[in-house]
Coordinates of N, CA and C in Angstrom, one line a residue:
Chain K
D60 N -21.1 -32.5 -6.7 CA -21.2 -30.8 -6.5 C -20.8 -30.7 -4.7
V61 N -19.6 -29.3 -4.5 CA -19.3 -28.8 -3.2 C -20.8 -28.1 -3.1
K62 N -21.2 -28.2 -2.0 CA -22.2 -27.8 -1.3 C -21.3 -27.2 0.0
V63 N -21.9 -25.5 0.3 CA -21.6 -25.5 1.4 C -23.2 -24.2 1.4
T64 N -23.4 -24.6 3.1 CA -24.6 -24.2 3.5 C -24.0 -23.2 4.6
Q65 N -25.3 -22.4 4.5 CA -25.5 -21.6 6.6 C -26.8 -21.6 7.0
S66 N -26.4 -21.7 7.9 CA -27.7 -21.9 8.6 C -29.0 -21.0 8.8
S67 N -28.8 -19.4 8.2 CA -30.0 -18.5 8.0 C -29.3 -17.5 6.5
R68 N -30.9 -17.4 5.6 CA -30.3 -16.5 4.9 C -30.1 -15.0 5.6
Y69 N -30.8 -14.9 6.3 CA -31.4 -13.5 6.7 C -31.8 -13.5 8.6
L70 N -31.3 -12.3 9.4 CA -31.1 -12.4 11.0 C -31.4 -11.5 10.9
V71 N -32.3 -11.5 12.2 CA -32.3 -9.5 12.9 C -32.3 -10.2 14.4
K72 N -31.2 -9.2 15.3 CA -30.1 -9.4 16.3 C -30.3 -8.0 16.9
R73 N -30.3 -7.9 18.2 CA -30.5 -6.8 19.0 C -29.6 -6.3 19.6
T74 N -28.9 -5.4 19.5 CA -27.7 -5.1 19.9 C -27.5 -5.5 21.2
G75 N -26.5 -5.9 21.5 CA -26.0 -6.5 22.6 C -25.9 -8.8 22.8
E76 N -26.6 -8.6 21.6 CA -27.3 -10.3 21.8 C -25.6 -10.7 21.3
K77 N -25.3 -12.7 22.1 CA -24.6 -13.0 21.0 C -25.3 -13.8 20.2
V78 N -24.0 -13.5 19.1 CA -25.0 -14.6 17.4 C -24.1 -15.6 17.2
F79 N -24.5 -16.3 16.9 CA -24.3 -17.8 15.8 C -24.8 -18.0 14.5
L80 N -23.5 -18.0 13.5 CA -23.5 -18.1 12.4 C -23.2 -19.7 12.0
E81 N -23.4 -20.8 11.8 CA -23.3 -21.9 11.6 C -22.8 -22.1 9.8
C82 N -21.4 -23.2 9.9 CA -21.4 -23.1 8.0 C -21.1 -24.5 8.4
V83 N -21.7 -25.3 6.8 CA -21.1 -26.7 7.2 C -21.1 -26.9 5.6
Q84 N -19.6 -27.6 5.5 CA -19.8 -27.6 4.0 C -19.7 -29.5 3.9
D85 N -20.1 -30.0 2.7 CA -19.9 -31.6 2.5 C -18.8 -32.3 1.2
M86 N -17.5 -31.7 1.7 CA -16.9 -32.0 0.6 C -15.0 -32.2 1.1
D87 N -15.2 -32.5 2.6 CA -14.4 -32.7 3.2 C -13.1 -31.7 3.1
H88 N -13.5 -30.1 2.9 CA -12.5 -29.8 3.1 C -11.9 -29.2 4.1
E89 N -10.6 -28.9 3.7 CA -9.3 -28.6 4.8 C -9.3 -26.9 5.8
N90 N -9.4 -26.1 4.5 CA -9.3 -24.3 5.0 C -11.1 -24.4 4.2
M91 N -11.0 -23.1 5.6 CA -12.9 -23.0 5.6 C -12.7 -20.8 6.2
F92 N -13.6 -20.5 5.4 CA -13.8 -18.7 5.5 C -14.9 -17.6 6.0
W93 N -14.1 -17.3 6.9 CA -15.5 -16.3 7.2 C -15.0 -14.8 6.6
Y94 N -16.0 -14.1 5.9 CA -16.0 -13.2 4.7 C -17.5 -12.5 5.6
R95 N -17.2 -10.6 5.8 CA -18.5 -10.2 5.6 C -17.8 -9.0 4.1
Q96 N -19.6 -8.3 3.7 CA -19.6 -8.2 2.2 C -20.2 -7.0 3.0
D97 N -19.8 -5.7 2.3 CA -20.4 -4.3 2.5 C -20.1 -3.3 1.6
P98 N -21.4 -2.9 1.1 CA -21.3 -2.1 -0.6 C -20.2 -1.0 -0.3
G99 N -19.1 -1.0 -1.4 CA -17.9 0.0 -1.3 C -17.2 -0.8 -0.8
L100 N -17.2 -1.5 0.2 CA -16.0 -2.2 0.8 C -15.1 -3.4 0.0
G101 N -16.1 -4.3 -0.5 CA -15.5 -5.5 -0.7 C -16.2 -6.7 0.1
L102 N -15.2 -7.6 -0.7 CA -15.3 -8.4 0.7 C -13.9 -8.6 1.5
R103 N -14.3 -9.2 2.8 CA -13.2 -8.6 4.2 C -13.0 -9.8 4.7
L104 N -11.9 -10.6 4.9 CA -11.6 -12.0 5.8 C -11.5 -11.1 7.5
I105 N -12.8 -12.3 7.7 CA -12.5 -11.8 9.3 C -11.8 -12.7 9.9
Y106 N -12.3 -14.5 9.8 CA -11.1 -15.4 10.7 C -11.2 -17.0 9.3
F107 N -9.9 -17.5 9.4 CA -10.5 -18.7 8.1 C -9.9 -19.9 9.5
S108 N -9.9 -20.8 8.9 CA -9.3 -22.2 9.7 C -8.8 -23.0 8.4
Y109 N -7.4 -23.6 8.5 CA -7.0 -24.4 8.1 C -7.1 -26.0 8.2
D110 N -8.0 -26.5 9.8 CA -7.4 -27.8 10.4 C -8.4 -27.3 11.5
V111 N -9.3 -28.4 12.0 CA -10.0 -28.8 13.1 C -9.1 -28.1 14.2
K112 N -9.8 -27.3 14.9 CA -9.6 -26.6 16.0 C -8.5 -25.9 16.0
M113 N -8.0 -24.9 14.5 CA -6.8 -24.2 13.8 C -7.8 -23.0 13.3
K114 N -7.2 -22.3 14.0 CA -7.8 -20.8 13.2 C -7.0 -20.0 13.3
E115 N -7.0 -18.5 12.5 CA -6.2 -17.5 12.1 C -7.1 -16.3 12.1
K116 N -6.2 -15.3 12.4 CA -7.3 -13.8 11.9 C -7.1 -13.7 10.7
G117 N -8.7 -13.3 10.7 CA -8.0 -12.9 8.8 C -7.5 -10.8 9.1
D118 N -8.6 -10.0 8.5 CA -8.1 -8.6 8.3 C -9.1 -8.0 9.3
I119 N -10.4 -8.5 9.6 CA -11.7 -7.6 10.6 C -11.8 -8.5 11.3
P120 N -10.4 -8.7 12.4 CA -11.7 -9.7 13.3 C -12.3 -9.3 14.5
E121 N -12.1 -8.3 15.4 CA -12.2 -7.5 16.5 C -13.5 -7.2 16.3
G122 N -14.0 -8.1 17.4 CA -15.4 -8.1 17.8 C -16.1 -10.0 17.0
Y123 N -15.5 -10.2 16.5 CA -15.6 -11.4 16.5 C -14.8 -12.6 17.3
S124 N -15.4 -14.0 17.5 CA -14.3 -15.1 17.4 C -15.2 -16.3 16.4
V125 N -14.5 -17.4 16.0 CA -15.0 -18.5 15.4 C -14.5 -19.9 16.4
S126 N -14.7 -21.0 16.0 CA -15.2 -22.4 16.3 C -15.2 -24.0 15.2
R127 N -14.2 -24.5 15.8 CA -14.2 -25.2 14.3 C -13.9 -26.9 14.8
E128 N -14.7 -27.4 15.4 CA -15.2 -28.5 16.2 C -14.5 -30.0 15.6
K129 N -15.4 -29.7 13.8 CA -15.4 -30.8 13.4 C -14.9 -30.0 11.8
K130 N -14.8 -30.5 11.1 CA -14.0 -30.6 9.9 C -15.0 -30.1 8.7
E131 N -16.0 -30.5 8.9 CA -17.6 -29.3 7.9 C -17.4 -28.5 8.7
R132 N -18.0 -28.5 10.1 CA -18.7 -27.5 10.4 C -17.4 -25.8 10.9
F133 N -18.0 -24.6 11.2 CA -17.2 -23.2 11.4 C -18.3 -22.6 11.4
S134 N -18.1 -22.0 12.8 CA -19.2 -21.1 13.5 C -18.6 -19.8 13.4
L135 N -19.7 -19.0 13.4 CA -18.8 -17.4 13.4 C -19.7 -16.7 14.8
I136 N -19.2 -16.1 15.6 CA -19.3 -16.4 16.5 C -19.6 -14.5 16.8
L137 N -20.8 -13.4 17.0 CA -20.4 -12.3 17.5 C -20.4 -12.1 19.2
E138 N -20.2 -12.4 19.4 CA -20.2 -12.2 20.9 C -20.7 -10.6 21.7
S139 N -21.2 -9.8 21.2 CA -21.7 -8.6 21.7 C -22.6 -8.3 20.3
A140 N -23.3 -8.4 19.3 CA -23.5 -7.7 18.4 C -23.7 -6.4 18.8
S141 N -23.2 -5.5 17.6 CA -23.1 -3.8 17.3 C -24.5 -3.7 16.5
T142 N -24.6 -2.9 16.3 CA -25.4 -2.4 14.7 C -24.5 -2.0 13.9
N143 N -22.6 -1.5 13.6 CA -22.1 -1.9 12.6 C -21.3 -2.9 11.8
Q144 N -21.7 -4.3 13.1 CA -21.8 -5.5 12.6 C -22.8 -6.0 11.5
T145 N -24.1 -5.2 10.6 CA -24.9 -5.6 10.1 C -23.8 -5.6 8.9
S146 N -24.4 -6.7 8.2 CA -23.6 -6.8 7.3 C -24.1 -8.4 6.8
M147 N -23.4 -8.2 5.4 CA -24.1 -9.8 4.6 C -22.6 -10.5 4.8
Y148 N -23.0 -12.2 5.7 CA -21.5 -12.7 6.1 C -22.0 -14.1 5.1
L149 N -20.6 -14.3 4.9 CA -20.4 -15.4 4.1 C -19.2 -16.7 4.1
C150 N -19.6 -17.7 4.3 CA -18.9 -18.6 4.8 C -17.8 -19.4 3.3
A151 N -17.0 -19.7 3.4 CA -16.1 -20.4 1.7 C -15.1 -21.6 2.1
S152 N -15.3 -22.5 1.5 CA -14.2 -23.6 2.2 C -13.7 -23.9 0.6
S153 N -12.7 -24.5 0.7 CA -11.8 -24.9 0.1 C -10.4 -26.1 -0.1
S154 N -10.1 -26.6 -0.2 CA -9.3 -27.6 0.1 C -8.1 -28.0 -1.6
S155 N -8.0 -26.9 -2.8 CA -6.8 -26.7 -3.3 C -6.9 -25.3 -3.3
S156 N -5.8 -24.8 -3.6 CA -4.9 -23.6 -3.5 C -5.4 -22.6 -4.7
Y157 N -7.0 -23.2 -5.6 CA -6.9 -22.4 -6.6 C -8.5 -21.9 -6.2
E158 N -9.6 -22.9 -5.2 CA -10.3 -22.2 -5.7 C -11.8 -22.4 -4.2
Q159 N -12.2 -21.1 -4.2 CA -13.5 -21.0 -2.8 C -14.1 -21.4 -3.3
Y160 N -15.1 -22.3 -2.9 CA -16.4 -22.4 -2.7 C -17.4 -21.9 -1.5
F161 N -18.0 -21.1 -2.2 CA -19.0 -19.8 -1.3 C -20.6 -20.4 -0.7
G162 N -20.9 -19.7 0.6 CA -22.5 -20.0 0.8 C -23.2 -19.0 0.1
P163 N -24.5 -19.4 0.6 CA -25.7 -18.4 0.4 C -25.1 -16.7 0.5
G164 N -24.8 -17.0 1.7 CA -24.8 -15.5 2.5 C -26.0 -15.9 4.0
T165 N -25.9 -15.4 4.7 CA -26.9 -14.6 5.8 C -26.5 -13.1 5.6
R166 N -27.9 -12.9 5.8 CA -27.6 -10.9 5.8 C -28.0 -11.0 7.0
L167 N -27.5 -10.1 8.2 CA -27.3 -10.0 9.5 C -27.9 -8.5 9.7
T168 N -28.8 -8.2 10.5 CA -29.1 -6.5 11.1 C -29.3 -6.5 12.2
V169 N -28.8 -5.8 12.5 CA -28.7 -5.1 14.0 C -29.4 -4.3 14.3
T170 N -30.6 -4.6 15.1 CA -30.6 -3.1 15.7 C -30.5 -2.8 17.3
Chain V
D73 N -0.3 -8.3 -4.2 CA -0.8 -8.9 -5.1 C -1.5 -7.6 -6.3
A74 N -1.3 -8.0 -7.9 CA -1.5 -7.5 -8.7 C -2.5 -6.2 -8.3
K75 N -2.9 -5.1 -9.2 CA -4.1 -4.9 -8.8 C -5.2 -4.7 -10.7
T76 N -6.2 -4.3 -10.3 CA -6.0 -5.0 -11.4 C -8.1 -4.1 -12.0
T77 N -7.7 -3.5 -13.1 CA -8.5 -2.7 -13.0 C -9.4 -3.6 -14.6
Q78 N -11.4 -3.5 -14.1 CA -12.5 -3.5 -15.7 C -13.6 -2.6 -15.5
P79 N -14.0 -2.8 -16.3 CA -14.8 -1.8 -16.6 C -16.2 -2.1 -15.3
P80 N -17.5 -0.9 -15.2 CA -18.2 -0.5 -13.9 C -19.0 -1.2 -14.7
S81 N -19.4 -1.7 -15.8 CA -20.7 -2.1 -16.2 C -20.9 -3.1 -17.4
M82 N -21.0 -3.4 -18.5 CA -21.8 -4.2 -19.7 C -22.7 -4.8 -19.7
D83 N -23.3 -4.3 -21.3 CA -24.3 -4.9 -21.5 C -24.1 -6.0 -22.8
C84 N -25.2 -7.0 -22.8 CA -24.9 -8.1 -23.5 C -26.4 -8.6 -24.1
A85 N -26.1 -8.8 -25.7 CA -27.5 -9.5 -25.7 C -27.4 -11.5 -25.3
E86 N -28.8 -11.3 -24.7 CA -29.1 -13.1 -24.8 C -28.6 -14.2 -26.5
G87 N -27.7 -15.0 -26.4 CA -27.5 -15.7 -27.1 C -26.4 -15.1 -27.3
R88 N -25.8 -14.0 -27.3 CA -24.4 -14.1 -27.7 C -23.8 -14.0 -27.0
A89 N -22.1 -13.7 -27.5 CA -21.3 -14.2 -26.4 C -20.3 -12.5 -25.3
A90 N -20.6 -13.0 -24.1 CA -20.2 -11.9 -22.9 C -18.6 -11.9 -23.6
N91 N -18.1 -10.6 -23.4 CA -16.0 -10.8 -23.7 C -16.4 -9.7 -22.2
L92 N -15.8 -9.8 -21.3 CA -15.8 -9.3 -20.2 C -13.4 -9.1 -19.5
P93 N -13.2 -8.2 -20.1 CA -11.5 -7.5 -19.7 C -11.7 -7.4 -18.8
C94 N -10.4 -7.2 -18.4 CA -9.8 -7.1 -17.4 C -7.8 -6.7 -17.6
N95 N -7.0 -5.7 -17.2 CA -6.6 -5.2 -17.1 C -5.5 -5.0 -16.3
H96 N -4.6 -6.5 -15.8 CA -3.2 -6.0 -14.9 C -1.8 -6.3 -15.0
S97 N -1.4 -4.4 -15.7 CA 0.2 -4.6 -16.2 C 1.0 -4.8 -14.8
T98 N 0.4 -4.9 -14.2 CA 1.7 -5.4 -12.8 C 1.7 -6.6 -12.7
I99 N 1.4 -7.1 -13.2 CA 0.4 -9.0 -12.5 C 2.3 -9.5 -12.5
S100 N 3.0 -10.1 -11.2 CA 4.3 -10.9 -11.2 C 4.3 -12.4 -12.3
G101 N 4.9 -12.9 -12.6 CA 5.3 -14.5 -13.2 C 4.9 -15.6 -12.0
N102 N 4.2 -14.9 -10.8 CA 4.0 -16.4 -10.6 C 2.6 -16.0 -9.4
E103 N 1.9 -15.1 -10.5 CA 0.7 -14.6 -10.2 C -0.3 -15.0 -10.8
Y104 N -1.6 -15.2 -10.8 CA -2.3 -16.4 -10.9 C -3.4 -15.3 -11.2
V105 N -4.4 -16.0 -12.9 CA -6.1 -14.7 -12.7 C -7.1 -15.7 -12.7
Y106 N -8.0 -15.5 -11.7 CA -8.6 -15.9 -11.2 C -10.4 -15.4 -11.6
W107 N -11.4 -15.7 -11.9 CA -12.0 -15.1 -12.3 C -13.4 -15.5 -11.2
Y108 N -14.5 -14.8 -10.5 CA -15.5 -15.2 -9.8 C -16.9 -14.1 -10.7
R109 N -17.9 -15.1 -10.1 CA -19.2 -14.2 -10.6 C -19.5 -14.2 -9.0
Q110 N -20.7 -13.2 -8.8 CA -22.0 -13.3 -7.6 C -23.3 -12.6 -8.5
I111 N -24.3 -13.2 -8.1 CA -25.0 -12.6 -8.7 C -26.1 -12.8 -7.2
H112 N -26.7 -11.6 -7.3 CA -27.6 -11.2 -7.0 C -28.2 -11.8 -5.5
S113 N -28.1 -11.3 -4.1 CA -28.1 -12.1 -3.7 C -27.6 -13.4 -3.2
Q114 N -26.6 -13.9 -3.7 CA -26.0 -15.0 -3.7 C -24.0 -15.0 -3.1
G115 N -24.0 -16.3 -2.4 CA -22.2 -15.8 -2.4 C -21.9 -15.9 -4.3
P116 N -20.5 -15.7 -3.5 CA -19.6 -15.4 -5.1 C -19.1 -17.0 -5.8
Q117 N -19.2 -17.3 -7.1 CA -19.6 -18.7 -7.8 C -17.5 -18.8 -8.4
Y118 N -17.0 -19.4 -7.6 CA -15.7 -19.1 -9.3 C -16.3 -19.9 -10.1
I119 N -15.7 -19.0 -11.6 CA -15.7 -19.3 -13.1 C -14.5 -20.2 -13.8
I120 N -12.9 -19.8 -13.4 CA -12.0 -20.6 -13.6 C -10.8 -19.7 -13.7
H121 N -9.6 -20.3 -13.8 CA -9.0 -19.6 -13.4 C -7.4 -20.1 -13.9
G122 N -6.1 -18.9 -14.7 CA -5.3 -19.6 -15.3 C -4.2 -19.0 -15.3
L123 N -2.7 -19.5 -15.6 CA -1.3 -18.7 -15.1 C -0.7 -17.5 -16.2
K124 N -0.8 -18.5 -17.7 CA -0.2 -17.7 -19.0 C -1.3 -18.5 -20.1
N125 N -1.2 -19.9 -20.2 CA -2.4 -20.2 -21.4 C -3.7 -20.0 -21.2
N126 N -4.4 -20.3 -22.3 CA -5.9 -19.8 -22.5 C -6.4 -21.0 -21.8
E127 N -7.4 -21.2 -21.2 CA -8.5 -22.0 -20.3 C -9.4 -21.8 -21.0
T128 N -10.0 -23.6 -20.7 CA -11.6 -23.3 -20.7 C -12.1 -24.8 -20.2
N129 N -13.3 -24.1 -19.3 CA -14.6 -25.2 -18.8 C -15.4 -24.8 -19.3
E130 N -16.6 -26.2 -18.6 CA -17.9 -25.4 -19.1 C -18.5 -24.4 -18.7
M131 N -18.2 -23.6 -18.2 CA -18.6 -22.1 -17.4 C -18.2 -21.2 -18.4
A132 N -16.8 -21.5 -18.7 CA -16.2 -19.9 -19.8 C -14.9 -20.4 -20.5
S133 N -14.3 -19.5 -20.9 CA -12.9 -19.3 -21.1 C -12.2 -18.6 -21.3
L134 N -11.0 -18.5 -20.8 CA -10.0 -17.2 -20.1 C -9.0 -17.6 -21.4
I135 N -8.8 -16.2 -21.6 CA -7.7 -15.2 -22.9 C -7.1 -14.7 -22.3
I136 N -6.0 -15.2 -21.5 CA -4.7 -14.3 -21.6 C -3.2 -13.5 -22.4
T137 N -3.8 -12.5 -22.8 CA -2.6 -12.1 -23.9 C -0.9 -12.5 -23.3
E138 N -0.2 -12.3 -24.6 CA 1.1 -13.3 -24.1 C 2.3 -12.4 -23.3
D139 N 1.6 -11.3 -23.3 CA 2.1 -10.4 -22.7 C 2.2 -10.4 -20.8
R140 N 0.7 -11.0 -20.7 CA 0.5 -11.8 -19.3 C -0.5 -10.1 -18.3
K141 N -0.2 -9.0 -18.9 CA -0.8 -7.3 -18.6 C -2.3 -8.0 -18.8
S142 N -3.0 -7.9 -20.0 CA -4.4 -8.8 -19.4 C -5.2 -9.7 -20.4
S143 N -6.4 -10.0 -19.6 CA -7.6 -10.6 -19.9 C -9.0 -10.9 -20.2
T144 N -9.0 -11.6 -20.8 CA -10.9 -11.4 -21.1 C -11.7 -12.5 -20.7
L145 N -12.6 -12.8 -20.0 CA -13.4 -13.6 -20.1 C -14.3 -13.4 -20.8
I146 N -14.5 -15.0 -21.6 CA -15.7 -14.9 -22.4 C -16.4 -15.5 -22.3
L147 N -17.9 -15.8 -22.1 CA -19.2 -17.1 -22.0 C -20.0 -16.5 -23.4
P148 N -19.9 -17.9 -23.8 CA -19.9 -18.5 -25.3 C -21.4 -18.1 -25.6
H149 N -22.0 -18.0 -25.1 CA -23.7 -17.8 -24.7 C -24.5 -17.6 -23.7
A150 N -24.6 -16.2 -23.6 CA -25.2 -15.5 -22.6 C -26.2 -16.1 -22.8
T151 N -26.8 -16.0 -21.7 CA -28.0 -16.2 -20.5 C -28.4 -15.2 -19.5
L152 N -29.9 -14.9 -19.2 CA -30.3 -14.1 -18.4 C -29.9 -14.1 -17.6
R153 N -29.6 -16.3 -17.1 CA -28.6 -16.0 -15.7 C -27.3 -15.9 -15.4
D154 N -26.6 -15.3 -16.2 CA -25.5 -15.1 -16.6 C -25.2 -13.5 -15.9
T155 N -26.3 -13.0 -15.7 CA -26.8 -11.5 -15.4 C -26.1 -11.6 -13.6
A156 N -24.5 -10.8 -13.8 CA -24.2 -11.2 -12.2 C -23.0 -10.4 -11.8
V157 N -22.7 -9.5 -11.1 CA -20.6 -8.4 -10.9 C -20.0 -9.9 -11.2
Y158 N -18.4 -9.8 -12.2 CA -18.1 -11.0 -12.8 C -16.8 -10.0 -11.6
Y159 N -15.5 -10.8 -10.9 CA -14.5 -9.8 -10.5 C -13.6 -11.3 -11.3
C160 N -12.4 -10.1 -11.9 CA -11.3 -10.5 -12.4 C -10.1 -10.5 -10.5
I161 N -9.4 -10.7 -10.1 CA -8.7 -11.0 -9.2 C -7.5 -11.8 -9.8
V162 N -5.8 -11.4 -9.5 CA -4.6 -11.5 -9.8 C -4.1 -11.6 -8.3
R163 N -3.2 -12.9 -8.3 CA -2.5 -13.2 -6.6 C -2.2 -14.7 -6.9
T164 N -1.2 -14.8 -6.0 CA -0.6 -15.6 -6.1 C -1.5 -17.4 -6.0
R165 N -0.7 -18.5 -6.4 CA -1.4 -19.8 -5.3 C -2.3 -19.8 -4.2
L166 N -3.3 -19.9 -3.9 CA -4.0 -19.4 -3.2 C -3.4 -20.8 -1.9
E167 N -2.2 -20.1 -0.5 CA -1.6 -21.4 0.2 C -3.2 -21.3 0.5
Y168 N -3.0 -22.4 2.0 CA -4.0 -22.2 3.1 C -3.9 -21.3 4.3
G169 N -5.3 -20.3 4.1 CA -5.7 -18.9 5.0 C -5.4 -17.8 4.3
N170 N -4.8 -18.4 2.6 CA -4.7 -17.1 2.0 C -6.4 -15.8 1.4
K171 N -6.7 -14.9 1.3 CA -7.9 -14.1 1.1 C -8.1 -14.2 -0.5
L172 N -8.9 -14.2 -0.5 CA -9.8 -13.6 -2.2 C -9.9 -12.0 -2.0
V173 N -9.6 -11.0 -2.7 CA -10.1 -10.1 -2.5 C -10.3 -9.3 -3.6
F174 N -11.5 -8.9 -3.6 CA -12.5 -8.8 -5.0 C -12.5 -6.9 -4.6
G175 N -11.8 -7.0 -6.0 CA -12.7 -5.1 -6.6 C -14.0 -5.2 -6.2
A176 N -14.2 -3.9 -7.0 CA -15.7 -3.1 -7.6 C -16.3 -4.2 -8.6
G177 N -15.4 -5.0 -9.6 CA -15.8 -5.5 -10.6 C -16.6 -5.1 -11.6
T178 N -17.2 -5.7 -12.4 CA -18.0 -5.5 -13.6 C -19.8 -5.9 -13.9
I179 N -20.3 -5.0 -13.8 CA -21.9 -5.7 -13.7 C -22.5 -6.1 -15.3
L180 N -22.4 -7.9 -15.0 CA -22.9 -7.8 -16.7 C -24.5 -8.0 -17.1
R181 N -25.4 -7.2 -17.2 CA -26.2 -7.8 -18.3 C -26.6 -8.0 -19.4
V182 N -27.4 -9.3 -19.1 CA -27.5 -10.0 -20.0 C -29.4 -9.5 -21.1
K183 N -29.7 -9.2 -21.5 CA -30.6 -8.2 -22.3 C -31.5 -9.7 -22.8
S184 N -33.0 -9.6 -23.2 CA -33.6 -10.6 -24.3 C -34.0 -9.7 -25.5

């Protein structure tokens, strides 16, 4: 089975802190994605990567950056966390054009 | 991408078939129908996809009408663990980087 793991299920950070969210997949997938999910707004794409060291902005990249130094790992970085970045963060990976496999999510609270 | 319409919620008795409808009247010829679900506090899970033929896998069956304007996801023997939000998504083949857009979905409650 495809496995996508995320470093934390729950995280509490203070405003202004630098936050790292890690995602690892074990199926040698080329494509990896970071989404955030908020009530009433659905799933929104932050960044994606289709190869090592390659990244593309999604719909809402402001305030975020990403890093993909190894194929299996895709990191989301909040340079200076703000309260409006309190959300559920979901990582996904894909090798085919039909399905994405999601991790369990990280619920981030910024106080 | 074509817009989809799903009922906001449905109930199903445990052990019975759950039939979840989705309308996508503006679907175009190269767009697929995808189904995902999200169990509470977990990430979304891929279920099945189809273009025009009916499809079946170990999780579910997908019935697409001949005019492709609607489809039905069938969970043949629903269990309590199938309680989740089910999302119907219509879009072209996912090339690299193409995002999935989830609407409100249908909350399926399986009851004993």
